[in-house]
């Protein structure tokens, strides 16, 4: 985690997404954050057997474990995984939570309306 000057708030940064950096002479004083960790949301997704191998090779960072053709993820926010799941199309079925199923259904309807 780190402080984002652009958003003026604490953010989690993925090191793999840093494209360039430069060392500055500027220093900072670490500050304690009095914020309880957000509870994790468990997401269960069933993948079609024919794509499961590819899903496992291109796994989402929130992956926790596999139970046959179902993969379990733990996330803080539904947006963390929704677009990644859309990339698998009808080969991925969200089993839980229902709130993610509903969000994906709503987004799919918007996409359908946009394309028709």
PDB file of C-alpha atoms in Angstrom:
ATOM      1  CA  UNK A   1       0.000   0.000   0.000  1.00  0.00           C
ATOM      2  CA  UNK A   2       1.056   3.558  -0.567  1.00  0.00           C
ATOM      3  CA  UNK A   3      -0.240   7.097  -0.762  1.00  0.00           C
ATOM      4  CA  UNK A   4      -1.461   8.110  -4.215  1.00  0.00           C
ATOM      5  CA  UNK A   5      -0.914  11.795  -4.896  1.00  0.00           C
ATOM      6  CA  UNK A   6      -3.249  11.679  -7.876  1.00  0.00           C
ATOM      7  CA  UNK A   7      -6.201  10.316  -5.876  1.00  0.00           C
ATOM      8  CA  UNK A   8      -5.156  11.857  -2.556  1.00  0.00           C
ATOM      9  CA  UNK A   9      -5.747   8.562  -0.751  1.00  0.00           C
ATOM     10  CA  UNK A  10      -4.118   5.281   0.216  1.00  0.00           C
ATOM     11  CA  UNK A  11      -4.023   2.762  -2.627  1.00  0.00           C
ATOM     12  CA  UNK A  12      -2.698  -0.720  -3.292  1.00  0.00           C
ATOM     13  CA  UNK A  13      -0.174  -0.737  -6.112  1.00  0.00           C
ATOM     14  CA  UNK A  14       0.792  -3.795  -8.162  1.00  0.00           C
ATOM     15  CA  UNK A  15       4.528  -3.817  -8.700  1.00  0.00           C
ATOM     16  CA  UNK A  16       4.089  -5.678 -11.986  1.00  0.00           C
ATOM     17  CA  UNK A  17       2.229  -2.670 -13.397  1.00  0.00           C
ATOM     18  CA  UNK A  18       4.975  -0.148 -12.748  1.00  0.00           C
ATOM     19  CA  UNK A  19       6.296   0.785 -16.176  1.00  0.00           C
ATOM     20  CA  UNK A  20       9.077   3.100 -15.062  1.00  0.00           C
ATOM     21  CA  UNK A  21      10.457   4.666 -11.925  1.00  0.00           C
ATOM     22  CA  UNK A  22      13.052   7.162 -10.875  1.00  0.00           C
ATOM     23  CA  UNK A  23      14.826   7.656  -7.598  1.00  0.00           C
ATOM     24  CA  UNK A  24      14.161  11.006  -5.927  1.00  0.00           C
ATOM     25  CA  UNK A  25      15.999  12.696  -3.090  1.00  0.00           C
ATOM     26  CA  UNK A  26      12.637  13.388  -1.448  1.00  0.00           C
ATOM     27  CA  UNK A  27      11.949  11.448   1.760  1.00  0.00           C
ATOM     28  CA  UNK A  28       8.820  10.712   3.734  1.00  0.00           C
ATOM     29  CA  UNK A  29       7.773   9.746   7.233  1.00  0.00           C
ATOM     30  CA  UNK A  30       5.759   6.503   7.360  1.00  0.00           C
ATOM     31  CA  UNK A  31       2.361   6.988   8.970  1.00  0.00           C
ATOM     32  CA  UNK A  32       0.217   4.444  10.733  1.00  0.00           C
ATOM     33  CA  UNK A  33      -3.205   3.926   9.223  1.00  0.00           C
ATOM     34  CA  UNK A  34      -6.123   3.382  11.563  1.00  0.00           C
ATOM     35  CA  UNK A  35      -8.295   1.481   9.158  1.00  0.00           C
ATOM     36  CA  UNK A  36      -9.586  -2.029   9.725  1.00  0.00           C
ATOM     37  CA  UNK A  37      -8.940  -4.367   6.819  1.00  0.00           C
ATOM     38  CA  UNK A  38     -11.929  -4.744   4.528  1.00  0.00           C
ATOM     39  CA  UNK A  39     -13.576  -8.134   4.819  1.00  0.00           C
ATOM     40  CA  UNK A  40     -12.810 -10.491   1.976  1.00  0.00           C
ATOM     41  CA  UNK A  41     -15.562 -11.562  -0.397  1.00  0.00           C
ATOM     42  CA  UNK A  42     -15.396 -15.193  -1.496  1.00  0.00           C
ATOM     43  CA  UNK A  43     -16.203 -15.703  -5.174  1.00  0.00           C
ATOM     44  CA  UNK A  44     -16.895 -19.142  -6.635  1.00  0.00           C
ATOM     45  CA  UNK A  45     -16.764 -19.543 -10.404  1.00  0.00           C
ATOM     46  CA  UNK A  46     -17.451 -22.665 -12.452  1.00  0.00           C
ATOM     47  CA  UNK A  47     -15.463 -22.818 -15.667  1.00  0.00           C
ATOM     48  CA  UNK A  48     -16.247 -25.004 -18.656  1.00  0.00           C
ATOM     49  CA  UNK A  49     -13.879 -27.991 -18.624  1.00  0.00           C
ATOM     50  CA  UNK A  50     -12.510 -27.112 -22.064  1.00  0.00           C
ATOM     51  CA  UNK A  51     -11.124 -23.747 -20.854  1.00  0.00           C
ATOM     52  CA  UNK A  52     -10.107 -24.684 -17.323  1.00  0.00           C
ATOM     53  CA  UNK A  53      -6.499 -25.370 -18.354  1.00  0.00           C
ATOM     54  CA  UNK A  54      -6.222 -21.903 -19.911  1.00  0.00           C
ATOM     55  CA  UNK A  55      -7.851 -20.225 -16.936  1.00  0.00           C
ATOM     56  CA  UNK A  56      -5.318 -21.828 -14.622  1.00  0.00           C
ATOM     57  CA  UNK A  57      -2.489 -20.550 -16.844  1.00  0.00           C
ATOM     58  CA  UNK A  58      -3.896 -17.001 -16.896  1.00  0.00           C
ATOM     59  CA  UNK A  59      -5.084 -16.956 -13.323  1.00  0.00           C
ATOM     60  CA  UNK A  60      -6.504 -13.928 -11.542  1.00  0.00           C
ATOM     61  CA  UNK A  61      -4.323 -12.708  -8.666  1.00  0.00           C
ATOM     62  CA  UNK A  62      -7.122 -13.339  -6.115  1.00  0.00           C
ATOM     63  CA  UNK A  63      -7.128 -17.112  -6.747  1.00  0.00           C
ATOM     64  CA  UNK A  64      -7.245 -19.189  -3.549  1.00  0.00           C
ATOM     65  CA  UNK A  65      -7.987 -22.790  -4.510  1.00  0.00           C
ATOM     66  CA  UNK A  66      -9.620 -25.176  -6.966  1.00  0.00           C
ATOM     67  CA  UNK A  67     -12.512 -27.542  -6.335  1.00  0.00           C
ATOM     68  CA  UNK A  68     -12.896 -29.605  -9.551  1.00  0.00           C
ATOM     69  CA  UNK A  69     -14.083 -27.178 -12.255  1.00  0.00           C
ATOM     70  CA  UNK A  70     -14.845 -24.460  -9.693  1.00  0.00           C
ATOM     71  CA  UNK A  71     -12.233 -21.918  -8.738  1.00  0.00           C
ATOM     72  CA  UNK A  72     -12.379 -19.921  -5.527  1.00  0.00           C
ATOM     73  CA  UNK A  73     -11.194 -16.318  -5.238  1.00  0.00           C
ATOM     74  CA  UNK A  74     -11.071 -13.862  -2.360  1.00  0.00           C
ATOM     75  CA  UNK A  75     -11.408 -10.183  -3.156  1.00  0.00           C
ATOM     76  CA  UNK A  76     -12.144  -6.916  -1.406  1.00  0.00           C
ATOM     77  CA  UNK A  77     -14.369  -5.450  -4.114  1.00  0.00           C
ATOM     78  CA  UNK A  78     -16.431  -7.053  -6.885  1.00  0.00           C
ATOM     79  CA  UNK A  79     -14.865  -4.768  -9.494  1.00  0.00           C
ATOM     80  CA  UNK A  80     -11.531  -6.501  -8.868  1.00  0.00           C
ATOM     81  CA  UNK A  81     -12.641  -9.592 -10.774  1.00  0.00           C
ATOM     82  CA  UNK A  82     -15.691  -8.694 -12.854  1.00  0.00           C
ATOM     83  CA  UNK A  83     -13.930  -7.549 -16.034  1.00  0.00           C
ATOM     84  CA  UNK A  84     -11.527 -10.505 -15.892  1.00  0.00           C
ATOM     85  CA  UNK A  85     -14.487 -12.887 -15.706  1.00  0.00           C
ATOM     86  CA  UNK A  86     -16.170 -11.190 -18.671  1.00  0.00           C
ATOM     87  CA  UNK A  87     -13.117 -12.083 -20.705  1.00  0.00           C
ATOM     88  CA  UNK A  88     -14.062 -15.763 -20.364  1.00  0.00           C
ATOM     89  CA  UNK A  89     -17.558 -15.131 -21.738  1.00  0.00           C
ATOM     90  CA  UNK A  90     -20.060 -17.939 -21.301  1.00  0.00           C
ATOM     91  CA  UNK A  91     -17.260 -20.300 -20.290  1.00  0.00           C
ATOM     92  CA  UNK A  92     -17.362 -18.814 -16.754  1.00  0.00           C
ATOM     93  CA  UNK A  93     -20.403 -18.976 -14.497  1.00  0.00           C
ATOM     94  CA  UNK A  94     -20.348 -17.109 -11.196  1.00  0.00           C
ATOM     95  CA  UNK A  95     -21.966 -19.320  -8.573  1.00  0.00           C
ATOM     96  CA  UNK A  96     -21.548 -16.927  -5.677  1.00  0.00           C
ATOM     97  CA  UNK A  97     -21.962 -14.311  -4.408  1.00  0.00           C
ATOM     98  CA  UNK A  98     -25.343 -13.453  -5.867  1.00  0.00           C
ATOM     99  CA  UNK A  99     -24.393  -9.772  -5.891  1.00  0.00           C
ATOM    100  CA  UNK A 100     -21.646 -10.505  -8.427  1.00  0.00           C
ATOM    101  CA  UNK A 101     -24.030 -12.615 -10.550  1.00  0.00           C
ATOM    102  CA  UNK A 102     -26.465  -9.691 -10.561  1.00  0.00           C
ATOM    103  CA  UNK A 103     -23.754  -7.148 -11.416  1.00  0.00           C
ATOM    104  CA  UNK A 104     -22.547  -9.281 -14.314  1.00  0.00           C
ATOM    105  CA  UNK A 105     -26.093  -9.807 -15.578  1.00  0.00           C
ATOM    106  CA  UNK A 106     -26.698  -6.048 -15.487  1.00  0.00           C
ATOM    107  CA  UNK A 107     -23.458  -5.340 -17.342  1.00  0.00           C
ATOM    108  CA  UNK A 108     -24.212  -8.044 -19.936  1.00  0.00           C
ATOM    109  CA  UNK A 109     -27.619  -6.462 -20.580  1.00  0.00           C
ATOM    110  CA  UNK A 110     -26.002  -3.066 -21.097  1.00  0.00           C
ATOM    111  CA  UNK A 111     -23.518  -4.612 -23.497  1.00  0.00           C
ATOM    112  CA  UNK A 112     -26.322  -6.344 -25.399  1.00  0.00           C
ATOM    113  CA  UNK A 113     -28.253  -3.088 -25.698  1.00  0.00           C
ATOM    114  CA  UNK A 114     -25.162  -1.259 -26.893  1.00  0.00           C
ATOM    115  CA  UNK A 115     -24.462  -3.843 -29.592  1.00  0.00           C
ATOM    116  CA  UNK A 116     -28.009  -4.271 -30.912  1.00  0.00           C
TER     117      UNK A 116
END
